[in-house]
């Protein structure tokens, strides 16, 4: 688990440095082209207007949670694995001056970049926190909406991440994240063993049914997974070539098996009330 964390931290620190130099960051799988099927064309030009270019260049997401999360003025939002800050800044605009957007990241380089981007944006209802998504440095019942963009799949302890998300959400709060998910049965073990692909957001992905079960066990209800992009063998070849496992058999096994999905769930508004001496038995 620690080795995965260290590799993720190293690669995403390098991604922050790439963005500062004016180069589109890549997700650690070799050339930037390998990540294009997942990270490209996620934000419409009008939506990113007013967001610093470095925040856009540092984006390594697989979706656009701020466009789908139905944020409202006054909401308190937390972005798990906020990177260069693009989704935090977009959220801050949506929730307005009566709301607040937190970004949580473990990588010093990304946090420094995100804080610079906040200063350039002029937004004041933003705060970037250092920490792990498995141990969120916020109190219980303090957040209205949790978003994340292709980061939960990087964690080696997803049960803990989901449990922490449930803890910090207010009753009735919403979990609304973009993530890479496996369709159908689990992926070939050769992919699971590739650290580079884990950093590239693929090998750590949960199977769809397990994702639903993990959310339900944590206490969430109204769980829903909505596919936003489905990747075929041609897309997969881009990120498998560098790992040396892009033979035809592997490609056939994973054709159409990976998707970017928007994952929704809700924390119950309150515990069920007992109306008699036996109803909670």
PDB file of C-alpha atoms in Angstrom:
ATOM      1  CA  UNK A   1       0.000   0.000   0.000  1.00  0.00           C
ATOM      2  CA  UNK A   2       2.811   2.416   0.912  1.00  0.00           C
ATOM      3  CA  UNK A   3       4.628   1.641  -2.357  1.00  0.00           C
ATOM      4  CA  UNK A   4       1.523   2.521  -4.370  1.00  0.00           C
ATOM      5  CA  UNK A   5       1.164   5.783  -2.452  1.00  0.00           C
ATOM      6  CA  UNK A   6       4.814   6.689  -3.043  1.00  0.00           C
ATOM      7  CA  UNK A   7       4.627   6.028  -6.777  1.00  0.00           C
ATOM      8  CA  UNK A   8       1.390   8.012  -7.109  1.00  0.00           C
ATOM      9  CA  UNK A   9       2.920  10.913  -5.169  1.00  0.00           C
ATOM     10  CA  UNK A  10       6.059  10.891  -7.326  1.00  0.00           C
ATOM     11  CA  UNK A  11       4.219  10.764 -10.638  1.00  0.00           C
ATOM     12  CA  UNK A  12       1.690  13.435  -9.752  1.00  0.00           C
ATOM     13  CA  UNK A  13       4.434  15.684  -8.454  1.00  0.00           C
ATOM     14  CA  UNK A  14       6.026  15.398 -11.887  1.00  0.00           C
ATOM     15  CA  UNK A  15       2.656  16.162 -13.482  1.00  0.00           C
ATOM     16  CA  UNK A  16       2.492  19.416 -11.486  1.00  0.00           C
ATOM     17  CA  UNK A  17       5.947  20.383 -12.717  1.00  0.00           C
ATOM     18  CA  UNK A  18       4.896  19.674 -16.311  1.00  0.00           C
ATOM     19  CA  UNK A  19       1.859  21.946 -15.948  1.00  0.00           C
ATOM     20  CA  UNK A  20       3.994  24.764 -14.525  1.00  0.00           C
ATOM     21  CA  UNK A  21       6.248  24.542 -17.569  1.00  0.00           C
ATOM     22  CA  UNK A  22       3.256  24.969 -19.889  1.00  0.00           C
ATOM     23  CA  UNK A  23       3.069  21.306 -20.931  1.00  0.00           C
ATOM     24  CA  UNK A  24      -0.109  19.219 -20.645  1.00  0.00           C
ATOM     25  CA  UNK A  25       0.474  16.817 -17.772  1.00  0.00           C
ATOM     26  CA  UNK A  26       0.283  13.081 -18.337  1.00  0.00           C
ATOM     27  CA  UNK A  27      -0.799  10.473 -15.827  1.00  0.00           C
ATOM     28  CA  UNK A  28       2.479   8.655 -15.469  1.00  0.00           C
ATOM     29  CA  UNK A  29       2.247   6.030 -18.215  1.00  0.00           C
ATOM     30  CA  UNK A  30       4.967   7.320 -20.497  1.00  0.00           C
ATOM     31  CA  UNK A  31       4.040   9.712 -23.302  1.00  0.00           C
ATOM     32  CA  UNK A  32       1.134  12.111 -23.004  1.00  0.00           C
ATOM     33  CA  UNK A  33      -0.528  10.423 -25.963  1.00  0.00           C
ATOM     34  CA  UNK A  34      -1.093   7.292 -23.889  1.00  0.00           C
ATOM     35  CA  UNK A  35      -3.527   9.134 -21.652  1.00  0.00           C
ATOM     36  CA  UNK A  36      -5.501  10.967 -24.321  1.00  0.00           C
ATOM     37  CA  UNK A  37      -8.437   8.522 -24.460  1.00  0.00           C
ATOM     38  CA  UNK A  38      -9.151   9.119 -20.766  1.00  0.00           C
ATOM     39  CA  UNK A  39      -8.091  12.692 -19.990  1.00  0.00           C
ATOM     40  CA  UNK A  40      -8.790  14.587 -23.207  1.00  0.00           C
ATOM     41  CA  UNK A  41     -11.691  16.934 -23.995  1.00  0.00           C
ATOM     42  CA  UNK A  42     -13.330  16.849 -20.570  1.00  0.00           C
ATOM     43  CA  UNK A  43     -14.078  20.558 -20.209  1.00  0.00           C
ATOM     44  CA  UNK A  44     -15.914  22.752 -22.661  1.00  0.00           C
ATOM     45  CA  UNK A  45     -14.112  25.939 -23.619  1.00  0.00           C
ATOM     46  CA  UNK A  46     -16.761  28.156 -22.062  1.00  0.00           C
ATOM     47  CA  UNK A  47     -16.757  26.239 -18.799  1.00  0.00           C
ATOM     48  CA  UNK A  48     -13.006  26.632 -18.296  1.00  0.00           C
ATOM     49  CA  UNK A  49     -13.079  30.362 -19.093  1.00  0.00           C
ATOM     50  CA  UNK A  50     -11.477  32.310 -16.288  1.00  0.00           C
ATOM     51  CA  UNK A  51      -9.674  29.262 -14.906  1.00  0.00           C
ATOM     52  CA  UNK A  52      -5.853  29.594 -14.977  1.00  0.00           C
ATOM     53  CA  UNK A  53      -4.230  27.694 -17.838  1.00  0.00           C
ATOM     54  CA  UNK A  54      -2.000  25.778 -15.413  1.00  0.00           C
ATOM     55  CA  UNK A  55      -5.067  24.308 -13.705  1.00  0.00           C
ATOM     56  CA  UNK A  56      -6.320  23.008 -17.055  1.00  0.00           C
ATOM     57  CA  UNK A  57      -2.887  21.660 -18.007  1.00  0.00           C
ATOM     58  CA  UNK A  58      -2.613  19.806 -14.683  1.00  0.00           C
ATOM     59  CA  UNK A  59      -5.987  18.109 -15.060  1.00  0.00           C
ATOM     60  CA  UNK A  60      -5.648  14.318 -15.117  1.00  0.00           C
ATOM     61  CA  UNK A  61      -9.286  13.448 -14.630  1.00  0.00           C
ATOM     62  CA  UNK A  62     -11.522  11.012 -16.454  1.00  0.00           C
ATOM     63  CA  UNK A  63     -14.702  13.078 -16.338  1.00  0.00           C
ATOM     64  CA  UNK A  64     -16.215  16.397 -15.385  1.00  0.00           C
ATOM     65  CA  UNK A  65     -17.887  15.972 -11.991  1.00  0.00           C
ATOM     66  CA  UNK A  66     -18.630  19.675 -11.590  1.00  0.00           C
ATOM     67  CA  UNK A  67     -20.883  19.544 -14.667  1.00  0.00           C
ATOM     68  CA  UNK A  68     -22.895  16.628 -13.268  1.00  0.00           C
ATOM     69  CA  UNK A  69     -22.935  17.147  -9.506  1.00  0.00           C
ATOM     70  CA  UNK A  70     -25.810  19.690  -9.445  1.00  0.00           C
ATOM     71  CA  UNK A  71     -24.008  22.073  -7.115  1.00  0.00           C
ATOM     72  CA  UNK A  72     -26.122  24.819  -5.559  1.00  0.00           C
ATOM     73  CA  UNK A  73     -25.288  28.250  -4.141  1.00  0.00           C
ATOM     74  CA  UNK A  74     -24.237  27.857  -0.512  1.00  0.00           C
ATOM     75  CA  UNK A  75     -23.036  24.245  -0.839  1.00  0.00           C
ATOM     76  CA  UNK A  76     -19.832  23.152   0.879  1.00  0.00           C
ATOM     77  CA  UNK A  77     -17.903  20.962  -1.563  1.00  0.00           C
ATOM     78  CA  UNK A  78     -14.882  18.718  -1.065  1.00  0.00           C
ATOM     79  CA  UNK A  79     -12.753  17.481  -3.976  1.00  0.00           C
ATOM     80  CA  UNK A  80     -10.817  14.311  -3.129  1.00  0.00           C
ATOM     81  CA  UNK A  81      -7.442  14.405  -4.880  1.00  0.00           C
ATOM     82  CA  UNK A  82      -7.800  17.955  -6.145  1.00  0.00           C
ATOM     83  CA  UNK A  83      -4.528  18.144  -8.118  1.00  0.00           C
ATOM     84  CA  UNK A  84      -4.013  21.504  -9.798  1.00  0.00           C
ATOM     85  CA  UNK A  85      -7.409  22.671  -8.566  1.00  0.00           C
ATOM     86  CA  UNK A  86      -9.544  22.908 -11.698  1.00  0.00           C
ATOM     87  CA  UNK A  87     -12.592  21.155 -10.223  1.00  0.00           C
ATOM     88  CA  UNK A  88     -12.267  23.070  -6.946  1.00  0.00           C
ATOM     89  CA  UNK A  89     -12.199  26.406  -8.749  1.00  0.00           C
ATOM     90  CA  UNK A  90     -15.128  25.439 -10.979  1.00  0.00           C
ATOM     91  CA  UNK A  91     -17.052  24.306  -7.886  1.00  0.00           C
ATOM     92  CA  UNK A  92     -16.294  27.552  -6.060  1.00  0.00           C
ATOM     93  CA  UNK A  93     -17.853  29.485  -8.921  1.00  0.00           C
ATOM     94  CA  UNK A  94     -20.951  27.291  -8.794  1.00  0.00           C
ATOM     95  CA  UNK A  95     -21.537  27.514  -5.029  1.00  0.00           C
ATOM     96  CA  UNK A  96     -20.881  31.248  -4.905  1.00  0.00           C
ATOM     97  CA  UNK A  97     -19.703  33.434  -2.025  1.00  0.00           C
ATOM     98  CA  UNK A  98     -22.091  31.804   0.460  1.00  0.00           C
ATOM     99  CA  UNK A  99     -20.573  28.378  -0.257  1.00  0.00           C
ATOM    100  CA  UNK A 100     -17.081  26.956  -0.055  1.00  0.00           C
ATOM    101  CA  UNK A 101     -14.914  24.531  -2.018  1.00  0.00           C
ATOM    102  CA  UNK A 102     -12.199  22.453  -0.355  1.00  0.00           C
ATOM    103  CA  UNK A 103      -9.484  20.606  -2.246  1.00  0.00           C
ATOM    104  CA  UNK A 104      -7.598  17.730  -0.627  1.00  0.00           C
ATOM    105  CA  UNK A 105      -4.302  16.452  -2.024  1.00  0.00           C
ATOM    106  CA  UNK A 106      -1.237  14.664  -0.648  1.00  0.00           C
ATOM    107  CA  UNK A 107       1.306  16.021  -3.154  1.00  0.00           C
ATOM    108  CA  UNK A 108       3.191  19.194  -2.206  1.00  0.00           C
ATOM    109  CA  UNK A 109       3.822  20.179  -5.830  1.00  0.00           C
ATOM    110  CA  UNK A 110       0.137  19.900  -6.731  1.00  0.00           C
ATOM    111  CA  UNK A 111      -0.924  21.842  -3.631  1.00  0.00           C
ATOM    112  CA  UNK A 112       1.507  24.648  -4.443  1.00  0.00           C
ATOM    113  CA  UNK A 113       0.241  24.764  -8.014  1.00  0.00           C
ATOM    114  CA  UNK A 114      -3.393  24.737  -6.873  1.00  0.00           C
ATOM    115  CA  UNK A 115      -2.835  27.608  -4.448  1.00  0.00           C
ATOM    116  CA  UNK A 116      -1.139  29.618  -7.173  1.00  0.00           C
ATOM    117  CA  UNK A 117      -4.092  28.930  -9.453  1.00  0.00           C
ATOM    118  CA  UNK A 118      -6.507  30.048  -6.743  1.00  0.00           C
ATOM    119  CA  UNK A 119      -4.617  33.326  -6.358  1.00  0.00           C
ATOM    120  CA  UNK A 120      -4.714  33.898 -10.117  1.00  0.00           C
ATOM    121  CA  UNK A 121      -8.446  33.148 -10.222  1.00  0.00           C
ATOM    122  CA  UNK A 122      -9.271  35.677  -7.519  1.00  0.00           C
ATOM    123  CA  UNK A 123     -11.653  33.237  -5.813  1.00  0.00           C
ATOM    124  CA  UNK A 124     -11.736  33.535  -2.026  1.00  0.00           C
ATOM    125  CA  UNK A 125     -14.210  30.777  -1.107  1.00  0.00           C
ATOM    126  CA  UNK A 126     -11.543  28.096  -1.647  1.00  0.00           C
ATOM    127  CA  UNK A 127      -9.223  26.207   0.701  1.00  0.00           C
ATOM    128  CA  UNK A 128      -6.660  23.564  -0.229  1.00  0.00           C
ATOM    129  CA  UNK A 129      -5.772  20.984   2.429  1.00  0.00           C
ATOM    130  CA  UNK A 130      -2.863  18.564   2.600  1.00  0.00           C
ATOM    131  CA  UNK A 131      -3.759  14.996   3.480  1.00  0.00           C
ATOM    132  CA  UNK A 132      -4.774  11.548   2.334  1.00  0.00           C
ATOM    133  CA  UNK A 133      -8.190  10.702   0.967  1.00  0.00           C
ATOM    134  CA  UNK A 134      -8.163   7.692   3.315  1.00  0.00           C
ATOM    135  CA  UNK A 135      -8.042  10.093   6.303  1.00  0.00           C
ATOM    136  CA  UNK A 136      -9.863  13.310   5.455  1.00  0.00           C
ATOM    137  CA  UNK A 137      -8.819  16.239   7.715  1.00  0.00           C
ATOM    138  CA  UNK A 138     -12.354  17.587   8.181  1.00  0.00           C
ATOM    139  CA  UNK A 139     -14.897  16.976  10.967  1.00  0.00           C
ATOM    140  CA  UNK A 140     -17.907  14.680  10.798  1.00  0.00           C
ATOM    141  CA  UNK A 141     -21.014  15.940   8.984  1.00  0.00           C
ATOM    142  CA  UNK A 142     -19.304  19.028   7.550  1.00  0.00           C
ATOM    143  CA  UNK A 143     -19.666  18.760   3.745  1.00  0.00           C
ATOM    144  CA  UNK A 144     -22.687  18.896   1.432  1.00  0.00           C
ATOM    145  CA  UNK A 145     -21.121  17.343  -1.677  1.00  0.00           C
ATOM    146  CA  UNK A 146     -18.031  15.217  -2.301  1.00  0.00           C
ATOM    147  CA  UNK A 147     -16.567  15.218  -5.792  1.00  0.00           C
ATOM    148  CA  UNK A 148     -13.476  13.530  -7.199  1.00  0.00           C
ATOM    149  CA  UNK A 149     -12.026  13.097 -10.659  1.00  0.00           C
ATOM    150  CA  UNK A 150     -10.318   9.791 -11.405  1.00  0.00           C
ATOM    151  CA  UNK A 151      -8.539   9.614  -8.024  1.00  0.00           C
ATOM    152  CA  UNK A 152     -10.393   7.091  -5.845  1.00  0.00           C
ATOM    153  CA  UNK A 153      -9.276   4.324  -8.219  1.00  0.00           C
ATOM    154  CA  UNK A 154      -5.660   5.212  -7.301  1.00  0.00           C
ATOM    155  CA  UNK A 155      -6.160   4.328  -3.635  1.00  0.00           C
ATOM    156  CA  UNK A 156      -5.126   0.919  -2.354  1.00  0.00           C
ATOM    157  CA  UNK A 157      -7.786   1.138   0.400  1.00  0.00           C
ATOM    158  CA  UNK A 158     -10.988   2.178  -1.330  1.00  0.00           C
ATOM    159  CA  UNK A 159     -13.179   0.899   1.528  1.00  0.00           C
ATOM    160  CA  UNK A 160     -11.495   3.416   3.804  1.00  0.00           C
ATOM    161  CA  UNK A 161     -11.919   6.244   1.266  1.00  0.00           C
ATOM    162  CA  UNK A 162     -15.635   5.573   0.923  1.00  0.00           C
ATOM    163  CA  UNK A 163     -16.064   5.275   4.702  1.00  0.00           C
ATOM    164  CA  UNK A 164     -14.309   8.619   5.188  1.00  0.00           C
ATOM    165  CA  UNK A 165     -16.469  10.238   2.518  1.00  0.00           C
ATOM    166  CA  UNK A 166     -19.565   8.999   4.357  1.00  0.00           C
ATOM    167  CA  UNK A 167     -18.238  10.340   7.675  1.00  0.00           C
ATOM    168  CA  UNK A 168     -17.603  13.916   6.538  1.00  0.00           C
ATOM    169  CA  UNK A 169     -20.811  14.269   4.533  1.00  0.00           C
ATOM    170  CA  UNK A 170     -23.757  15.905   6.249  1.00  0.00           C
ATOM    171  CA  UNK A 171     -26.966  13.855   6.532  1.00  0.00           C
ATOM    172  CA  UNK A 172     -28.490  14.001   3.069  1.00  0.00           C
ATOM    173  CA  UNK A 173     -25.110  14.893   1.569  1.00  0.00           C
ATOM    174  CA  UNK A 174     -24.157  13.672  -1.881  1.00  0.00           C
ATOM    175  CA  UNK A 175     -21.276  11.630  -3.259  1.00  0.00           C
ATOM    176  CA  UNK A 176     -20.791  12.640  -6.917  1.00  0.00           C
ATOM    177  CA  UNK A 177     -17.505  11.500  -8.447  1.00  0.00           C
ATOM    178  CA  UNK A 178     -16.004  10.604 -11.804  1.00  0.00           C
ATOM    179  CA  UNK A 179     -13.953   7.417 -11.777  1.00  0.00           C
ATOM    180  CA  UNK A 180     -12.627   4.629 -13.980  1.00  0.00           C
ATOM    181  CA  UNK A 181     -14.726   1.483 -13.498  1.00  0.00           C
ATOM    182  CA  UNK A 182     -14.507  -2.064 -14.849  1.00  0.00           C
ATOM    183  CA  UNK A 183     -17.546  -3.416 -16.652  1.00  0.00           C
ATOM    184  CA  UNK A 184     -18.402  -7.028 -15.889  1.00  0.00           C
ATOM    185  CA  UNK A 185     -15.909  -9.399 -14.239  1.00  0.00           C
ATOM    186  CA  UNK A 186     -12.536  -8.376 -12.860  1.00  0.00           C
ATOM    187  CA  UNK A 187      -9.611  -7.508 -15.152  1.00  0.00           C
ATOM    188  CA  UNK A 188      -6.695  -9.810 -16.056  1.00  0.00           C
ATOM    189  CA  UNK A 189      -4.187 -10.165 -13.201  1.00  0.00           C
ATOM    190  CA  UNK A 190      -1.349  -8.975 -15.457  1.00  0.00           C
ATOM    191  CA  UNK A 191      -2.948  -5.521 -15.467  1.00  0.00           C
ATOM    192  CA  UNK A 192      -3.439  -5.509 -11.715  1.00  0.00           C
ATOM    193  CA  UNK A 193       0.275  -6.090 -11.212  1.00  0.00           C
ATOM    194  CA  UNK A 194       1.336  -3.067 -13.255  1.00  0.00           C
ATOM    195  CA  UNK A 195       2.182  -0.130 -10.976  1.00  0.00           C
ATOM    196  CA  UNK A 196       2.490   2.204 -13.954  1.00  0.00           C
ATOM    197  CA  UNK A 197      -1.066   1.443 -15.005  1.00  0.00           C
ATOM    198  CA  UNK A 198      -2.246   1.972 -11.431  1.00  0.00           C
ATOM    199  CA  UNK A 199      -0.805   5.463 -11.575  1.00  0.00           C
ATOM    200  CA  UNK A 200      -2.398   5.816 -15.008  1.00  0.00           C
ATOM    201  CA  UNK A 201      -5.830   5.319 -13.412  1.00  0.00           C
ATOM    202  CA  UNK A 202      -6.530   1.879 -14.875  1.00  0.00           C
ATOM    203  CA  UNK A 203      -5.171  -0.986 -12.775  1.00  0.00           C
ATOM    204  CA  UNK A 204      -6.727   0.278  -9.538  1.00  0.00           C
ATOM    205  CA  UNK A 205     -10.242   0.473 -10.956  1.00  0.00           C
ATOM    206  CA  UNK A 206     -13.052  -1.332  -9.152  1.00  0.00           C
ATOM    207  CA  UNK A 207     -15.484  -3.628 -10.889  1.00  0.00           C
ATOM    208  CA  UNK A 208     -18.920  -1.993 -11.172  1.00  0.00           C
ATOM    209  CA  UNK A 209     -20.747  -4.344  -8.811  1.00  0.00           C
ATOM    210  CA  UNK A 210     -18.011  -4.074  -6.179  1.00  0.00           C
ATOM    211  CA  UNK A 211     -18.148  -0.273  -6.379  1.00  0.00           C
ATOM    212  CA  UNK A 212     -21.886  -0.367  -5.696  1.00  0.00           C
ATOM    213  CA  UNK A 213     -21.414  -2.850  -2.838  1.00  0.00           C
ATOM    214  CA  UNK A 214     -18.647  -0.746  -1.249  1.00  0.00           C
ATOM    215  CA  UNK A 215     -20.860   2.344  -1.226  1.00  0.00           C
ATOM    216  CA  UNK A 216     -23.819   0.411   0.168  1.00  0.00           C
ATOM    217  CA  UNK A 217     -21.767  -1.205   2.941  1.00  0.00           C
ATOM    218  CA  UNK A 218     -20.517   2.234   3.991  1.00  0.00           C
ATOM    219  CA  UNK A 219     -24.134   3.331   4.503  1.00  0.00           C
ATOM    220  CA  UNK A 220     -24.913   5.150   1.241  1.00  0.00           C
ATOM    221  CA  UNK A 221     -28.178   4.719  -0.609  1.00  0.00           C
ATOM    222  CA  UNK A 222     -29.502   5.786  -4.034  1.00  0.00           C
ATOM    223  CA  UNK A 223     -26.305   4.411  -5.589  1.00  0.00           C
ATOM    224  CA  UNK A 224     -26.020   4.870  -9.352  1.00  0.00           C
ATOM    225  CA  UNK A 225     -23.221   4.495 -11.923  1.00  0.00           C
ATOM    226  CA  UNK A 226     -23.665   6.324 -15.221  1.00  0.00           C
ATOM    227  CA  UNK A 227     -21.164   5.527 -18.016  1.00  0.00           C
ATOM    228  CA  UNK A 228     -19.666   8.656 -19.590  1.00  0.00           C
ATOM    229  CA  UNK A 229     -17.006   7.043 -21.828  1.00  0.00           C
ATOM    230  CA  UNK A 230     -16.389   3.408 -22.752  1.00  0.00           C
ATOM    231  CA  UNK A 231     -12.891   2.438 -23.938  1.00  0.00           C
ATOM    232  CA  UNK A 232     -12.278  -0.096 -26.680  1.00  0.00           C
ATOM    233  CA  UNK A 233      -9.174  -2.070 -27.619  1.00  0.00           C
ATOM    234  CA  UNK A 234      -7.827   0.787 -29.760  1.00  0.00           C
ATOM    235  CA  UNK A 235      -8.032   3.163 -26.786  1.00  0.00           C
ATOM    236  CA  UNK A 236      -6.445   0.591 -24.483  1.00  0.00           C
ATOM    237  CA  UNK A 237      -3.438   0.095 -26.768  1.00  0.00           C
ATOM    238  CA  UNK A 238      -2.305   3.665 -26.036  1.00  0.00           C
ATOM    239  CA  UNK A 239      -1.780   2.976 -22.344  1.00  0.00           C
ATOM    240  CA  UNK A 240      -0.751  -0.698 -22.573  1.00  0.00           C
ATOM    241  CA  UNK A 241       2.129  -0.277 -25.026  1.00  0.00           C
ATOM    242  CA  UNK A 242       4.409   1.342 -22.449  1.00  0.00           C
ATOM    243  CA  UNK A 243       3.667  -1.428 -19.949  1.00  0.00           C
ATOM    244  CA  UNK A 244       4.692  -4.072 -22.492  1.00  0.00           C
ATOM    245  CA  UNK A 245       1.453  -6.048 -22.219  1.00  0.00           C
ATOM    246  CA  UNK A 246      -0.489  -4.937 -25.282  1.00  0.00           C
ATOM    247  CA  UNK A 247      -0.644  -8.327 -26.998  1.00  0.00           C
ATOM    248  CA  UNK A 248      -3.782  -9.239 -28.930  1.00  0.00           C
ATOM    249  CA  UNK A 249      -5.055 -11.601 -26.236  1.00  0.00           C
ATOM    250  CA  UNK A 250      -4.956  -8.945 -23.529  1.00  0.00           C
ATOM    251  CA  UNK A 251      -6.524  -6.373 -25.835  1.00  0.00           C
ATOM    252  CA  UNK A 252      -9.360  -8.768 -26.652  1.00  0.00           C
ATOM    253  CA  UNK A 253      -9.903  -9.431 -22.933  1.00  0.00           C
ATOM    254  CA  UNK A 254     -10.359  -5.771 -22.069  1.00  0.00           C
ATOM    255  CA  UNK A 255     -12.109  -4.482 -25.204  1.00  0.00           C
ATOM    256  CA  UNK A 256     -15.024  -2.410 -23.911  1.00  0.00           C
ATOM    257  CA  UNK A 257     -14.343  -3.457 -20.321  1.00  0.00           C
ATOM    258  CA  UNK A 258     -13.164  -0.087 -18.980  1.00  0.00           C
ATOM    259  CA  UNK A 259     -15.361   2.966 -18.678  1.00  0.00           C
ATOM    260  CA  UNK A 260     -15.291   6.388 -17.185  1.00  0.00           C
ATOM    261  CA  UNK A 261     -18.388   6.650 -15.049  1.00  0.00           C
ATOM    262  CA  UNK A 262     -20.185   9.239 -12.966  1.00  0.00           C
ATOM    263  CA  UNK A 263     -20.861   7.629  -9.590  1.00  0.00           C
ATOM    264  CA  UNK A 264     -23.690   9.010  -7.450  1.00  0.00           C
ATOM    265  CA  UNK A 265     -24.795   8.099  -3.938  1.00  0.00           C
ATOM    266  CA  UNK A 266     -26.407   9.817  -0.971  1.00  0.00           C
ATOM    267  CA  UNK A 267     -25.939   9.719   2.777  1.00  0.00           C
ATOM    268  CA  UNK A 268     -29.307   9.111   4.482  1.00  0.00           C
ATOM    269  CA  UNK A 269     -30.888  12.207   5.958  1.00  0.00           C
ATOM    270  CA  UNK A 270     -31.196  10.624   9.424  1.00  0.00           C
ATOM    271  CA  UNK A 271     -31.246   7.292  11.195  1.00  0.00           C
ATOM    272  CA  UNK A 272     -34.607   5.570  11.250  1.00  0.00           C
ATOM    273  CA  UNK A 273     -36.625   6.513  14.300  1.00  0.00           C
ATOM    274  CA  UNK A 274     -38.010   3.834  16.570  1.00  0.00           C
ATOM    275  CA  UNK A 275     -41.738   4.175  17.065  1.00  0.00           C
ATOM    276  CA  UNK A 276     -42.105   1.281  19.551  1.00  0.00           C
ATOM    277  CA  UNK A 277     -40.059  -0.940  21.828  1.00  0.00           C
ATOM    278  CA  UNK A 278     -39.657  -3.557  19.100  1.00  0.00           C
ATOM    279  CA  UNK A 279     -39.262  -1.713  15.792  1.00  0.00           C
ATOM    280  CA  UNK A 280     -35.451  -1.531  16.031  1.00  0.00           C
ATOM    281  CA  UNK A 281     -34.979  -5.136  17.004  1.00  0.00           C
TER     282      UNK A 281
END
